CSV table of C-alpha atoms in Angstrom, one decimal:
chain,number,residue,atom,x,y,z
A,899,MET,CA,199.4,91.1,194.8
A,900,ALA,CA,197.4,89.3,192.1
A,901,ASP,CA,196.5,91.1,188.8
A,902,ILE,CA,192.8,91.6,188.0
A,903,ASN,CA,192.0,91.1,184.3
A,904,ILE,CA,189.3,93.6,183.5
A,905,GLN,CA,187.5,93.1,180.2
A,906,ARG,CA,185.2,95.6,178.7
A,907,LYS,CA,181.6,94.5,178.4
A,908,LYS,CA,180.5,94.2,174.7
A,909,SER,CA,177.7,96.6,173.9
A,910,SER,CA,174.6,94.9,172.4
A,911,PRO,CA,173.3,96.3,169.0
A,912,SER,CA,170.8,99.0,169.2
A,913,PRO,CA,167.2,97.8,168.8
A,914,TRP,CA,166.5,100.7,166.4
A,915,LEU,CA,169.1,99.3,164.0
A,916,LEU,CA,167.4,96.0,164.0
A,917,ILE,CA,164.0,97.6,163.3
A,918,LEU,CA,165.6,99.6,160.4
A,919,LEU,CA,167.0,96.5,158.9
A,920,VAL,CA,163.7,94.7,159.1
A,921,LEU,CA,161.9,97.6,157.4
A,922,LEU,CA,164.5,97.7,154.6
A,923,GLY,CA,164.0,94.0,154.1
A,924,LEU,CA,160.2,94.3,153.9
A,925,ALA,CA,160.6,97.2,151.5
A,926,ALA,CA,162.8,95.2,149.2
A,927,VAL,CA,160.4,92.2,149.2
A,928,GLY,CA,157.5,94.5,148.5
A,929,TYR,CA,159.4,96.2,145.6
A,930,TYR,CA,160.1,92.9,143.9
A,931,VAL,CA,156.6,91.6,144.3
A,932,PHE,CA,155.1,94.8,142.9
A,933,ARG,CA,157.5,94.7,140.0
A,934,ALA,CA,156.7,91.1,139.2
A,935,ASP,CA,153.0,91.9,139.1
A,936,SER,CA,153.4,94.9,136.9
A,937,ASP,CA,155.5,92.8,134.3
A,938,GLN,CA,152.6,90.4,133.7
A,939,PRO,CA,150.4,91.3,130.6
A,940,VAL,CA,147.0,92.8,131.3
A,941,THR,CA,144.2,90.9,129.6
A,942,THR,CA,141.0,92.7,128.7
A,943,ALA,CA,137.6,91.2,128.2
A,944,PRO,CA,136.6,91.0,124.5
A,945,ALA,CA,134.1,93.6,123.4
A,946,VAL,CA,130.6,92.2,123.1
A,947,PRO,CA,129.1,93.3,119.7
A,948,SER,CA,125.9,95.2,119.9
A,949,PRO,CA,122.9,93.5,118.3
A,950,GLU,CA,121.7,94.8,115.0
A,951,PRO,CA,118.7,97.0,115.3
A,952,ALA,CA,115.5,95.5,114.0
A,953,PRO,CA,114.1,97.1,110.9
A,954,ASP,CA,111.6,99.8,111.6
A,955,SER,CA,110.3,103.0,110.2
A,956,THR,CA,113.8,104.6,110.3
A,957,THR,CA,115.9,101.6,109.2
A,958,GLY,CA,115.7,99.3,106.3
A,959,ALA,CA,113.3,99.6,103.4
A,960,GLU,CA,110.3,101.8,103.5
A,961,THR,CA,107.0,99.9,103.4
A,962,ALA,CA,104.6,102.7,102.4
A,963,PRO,CA,104.7,105.6,100.0
A,964,ARG,CA,105.4,109.0,101.4
A,965,PRO,CA,102.6,111.5,101.3
A,966,THR,CA,102.8,114.3,98.7
A,967,ASN,CA,101.1,117.6,98.3
A,968,ASP,CA,101.6,117.6,94.5
A,969,PRO,CA,98.2,117.5,92.8
A,970,ALA,CA,99.6,115.9,89.7
A,971,VAL,CA,101.1,113.1,91.8
A,972,ALA,CA,97.8,112.8,93.8
A,973,ASP,CA,95.9,112.3,90.5
A,974,MET,CA,98.3,109.6,89.4
A,975,ALA,CA,98.0,107.8,92.8
A,976,THR,CA,94.2,107.7,92.6
A,977,GLU,CA,93.9,107.0,88.9
A,978,GLU,CA,92.6,103.5,88.2
A,979,PRO,CA,94.2,101.4,85.4
A,980,GLY,CA,92.1,100.4,82.4
A,981,GLY,CA,91.2,103.8,81.0
A,982,SER,CA,91.2,103.2,77.3
A,983,PRO,CA,87.9,103.6,75.4
A,984,ASP,CA,87.8,99.9,74.5
A,985,GLU,CA,88.3,98.9,78.1
A,986,LEU,CA,85.7,101.3,79.2
A,987,ALA,CA,83.2,100.0,76.6
A,988,ALA,CA,84.0,96.4,77.6
A,989,PHE,CA,83.4,97.2,81.2
A,990,ALA,CA,80.1,99.1,80.4
A,991,ALA,CA,78.8,95.9,78.7
A,992,SER,CA,79.5,93.8,81.8
A,993,ASP,CA,77.1,93.0,84.6
A,994,ALA,CA,75.7,96.3,85.9
A,995,SER,CA,74.3,94.7,89.0
A,996,ALA,CA,77.8,93.9,90.2
A,997,PRO,CA,79.0,95.7,93.4
A,998,ASN,CA,80.7,99.0,92.7
A,999,TYR,CA,79.8,98.8,89.0
A,1000,GLY,CA,78.9,102.5,88.9
A,1001,ARG,CA,82.0,103.6,90.9
A,1002,ARG,CA,84.4,101.5,88.9
A,1003,GLY,CA,82.9,102.7,85.6
A,1004,LEU,CA,83.3,106.3,86.7
A,1005,GLU,CA,86.9,105.7,87.7
A,1006,MET,CA,87.7,104.2,84.3
A,1007,LEU,CA,86.0,107.1,82.5
A,1008,MET,CA,88.1,109.6,84.6
A,1009,ALA,CA,91.3,107.7,83.7
A,1010,SER,CA,90.4,108.0,80.0
A,1011,LEU,CA,89.6,111.7,80.2
A,1012,ARG,CA,92.6,113.1,82.0
A,1013,PRO,CA,95.1,112.5,79.1
A,1014,LEU,CA,92.7,114.1,76.7
A,1015,ALA,CA,92.2,117.1,78.9
A,1016,ASP,CA,96.0,117.6,79.0
A,1017,ARG,CA,96.4,117.3,75.2
A,1018,ASP,CA,97.9,120.5,73.7
A,1019,ASP,CA,95.2,120.9,71.0
A,1020,LEU,CA,92.4,120.5,73.6
A,1021,ARG,CA,93.7,122.2,76.6
A,1022,ASP,CA,92.3,125.7,77.3
A,1023,ALA,CA,90.9,127.6,80.2
A,1024,THR,CA,87.4,126.1,79.9
A,1025,VAL,CA,88.7,122.5,79.6
A,1026,SER,CA,91.1,123.0,82.5
A,1027,GLU,CA,88.2,124.4,84.6
A,1028,LYS,CA,86.0,121.4,83.8
A,1029,ARG,CA,88.9,119.0,84.6
A,1030,ASP,CA,89.2,120.7,88.0
A,1031,ASP,CA,85.5,120.3,88.5
A,1032,LEU,CA,85.7,116.6,87.8
A,1033,THR,CA,88.5,116.2,90.3
A,1034,SER,CA,86.5,118.1,92.9
A,1035,ALA,CA,83.4,116.2,92.3
A,1036,THR,CA,85.2,112.8,92.7
A,1037,SER,CA,87.4,113.8,95.6
A,1038,ARG,CA,85.4,111.7,98.0
A,1039,LEU,CA,84.6,108.9,95.6
A,1040,GLN,CA,86.0,106.1,97.8
A,1041,GLU,CA,83.8,107.0,100.8
A,1042,GLN,CA,80.8,104.7,101.3
A,1043,GLY,CA,77.5,106.4,100.6
A,1044,THR,CA,79.0,109.1,98.3
A,1045,SER,CA,76.7,110.0,95.4
A,1046,LEU,CA,78.2,109.2,92.0
A,1047,ARG,CA,75.9,111.7,90.1
A,1048,PRO,CA,78.2,114.8,90.5
A,1049,GLY,CA,81.1,112.7,89.0
A,1050,TYR,CA,79.0,111.6,86.1
A,1051,VAL,CA,77.8,115.2,85.4
A,1052,ALA,CA,81.3,116.6,85.7
A,1053,ALA,CA,82.7,114.0,83.3
A,1054,ALA,CA,80.0,114.7,80.8
A,1055,ASN,CA,80.6,118.5,81.0
A,1056,LEU,CA,84.4,117.9,80.5
A,1057,ILE,CA,83.6,115.8,77.4
A,1058,LYS,CA,81.3,118.6,76.2
A,1059,ALA,CA,84.1,121.2,76.7
A,1060,MET,CA,86.6,119.2,74.7
A,1061,GLN,CA,84.1,118.6,72.0
A,1062,GLN,CA,83.4,122.3,71.7
A,1063,LYS,CA,87.1,122.9,71.4
A,1064,ALA,CA,87.9,120.8,68.4
A,1065,TYR,CA,85.1,118.3,67.5
A,1066,PRO,CA,82.1,120.2,66.1
A,1067,ALA,CA,80.7,117.0,64.5
A,1068,LEU,CA,80.2,115.5,68.0
A,1069,GLU,CA,78.0,118.3,69.3
A,1070,ALA,CA,74.8,116.3,69.3
A,1071,ASP,CA,76.4,113.3,70.9
A,1072,ALA,CA,78.1,115.4,73.6
A,1073,GLY,CA,74.9,117.2,74.4
A,1074,GLU,CA,73.0,114.0,74.7
A,1075,LEU,CA,75.6,112.6,77.1
A,1076,VAL,CA,75.2,115.7,79.3
A,1077,ASN,CA,71.4,115.1,79.4
A,1078,ARG,CA,72.0,111.4,80.3
A,1079,ALA,CA,74.3,112.4,83.2
A,1080,ASN,CA,71.8,114.9,84.6
A,1081,ALA,CA,69.1,112.2,84.5
A,1082,LEU,CA,71.1,109.8,86.6
A,1083,SER,CA,70.3,109.2,90.3
A,1084,GLY,CA,73.9,108.3,91.1
A,1085,ARG,CA,72.8,104.9,92.4
A,1086,THR,CA,72.5,101.4,90.9
A,1087,ASN,CA,70.0,99.8,93.3
A,1088,THR,CA,67.3,99.1,90.8
A,1089,ALA,CA,67.4,97.5,87.4
A,1090,GLN,CA,66.4,100.8,85.8
A,1091,GLU,CA,69.2,102.7,87.5
A,1092,GLN,CA,71.7,100.0,86.5
A,1093,GLN,CA,70.5,100.3,82.8
A,1094,GLN,CA,70.8,104.1,82.9
A,1095,VAL,CA,74.4,103.9,84.2
A,1096,ARG,CA,75.3,101.2,81.6
A,1097,ASP,CA,73.9,103.3,78.7
A,1098,PHE,CA,75.7,106.4,80.0
A,1099,LEU,CA,79.1,104.6,80.2
A,1100,SER,CA,78.6,103.0,76.8
A,1101,ARG,CA,77.8,106.4,75.1
A,1102,ALA,CA,80.7,108.0,77.0
A,1103,ALA,CA,83.1,105.3,75.7
A,1104,GLU,CA,82.0,105.9,72.1
A,1105,ILE,CA,82.6,109.7,72.4
A,1106,VAL,CA,85.9,109.2,74.1
A,1107,ARG,CA,87.0,106.9,71.3
A,1108,ALA,CA,86.1,109.6,68.8
A,1109,LEU,CA,88.0,112.2,70.9
A,1110,ASN,CA,91.1,110.1,70.7
A,1111,GLN,CA,91.1,110.5,66.9
A,1112,PRO,CA,92.8,113.5,65.2
A,1113,ALA,CA,90.8,116.7,65.6
A,1114,GLN,CA,88.7,117.7,62.6
């Protein structure tokens, strides 16, 4: 009787094992790829500098004086240069028919009177009151059509008050100046009005020159 050689059939590998091996391989490949990407240096875009702000009212130098409520500073801001008696006399002798002759002359007269009104030996209640009257009378001096007569009268009255304080010898001259101021129309349209303003400014310059001398 012949022998039968019986061999056991080799079992094939489980498909799940193959799937597991494939997944492990993919995981390993993904790990190394991710690690390689993370090791590369990260470059950032350079910061773009912001443009400098253009100068305006809040940056850079200021272009205009700031407003002030200080009366003393306001006087200085509106005070015209050329307020000495000699400059006033020279201006009075100039062409009275020139535009703004009367206004310019009054501004120069005001500039020459303010230091006198603040002088220690001349300053008192009456002089301070007349100084305030002059400031009030000329507060709208720069407006077109404003009459100059109140300013002339107030300036003459201030001169009169300072004369009465310390210059008795100038009583007649100061009184005459007040009368001249009251006779002015405040305009320089005609040759007569121009001559009246010229005479007033000339006489005022002479008295102011005397007031600048030591009190008698």
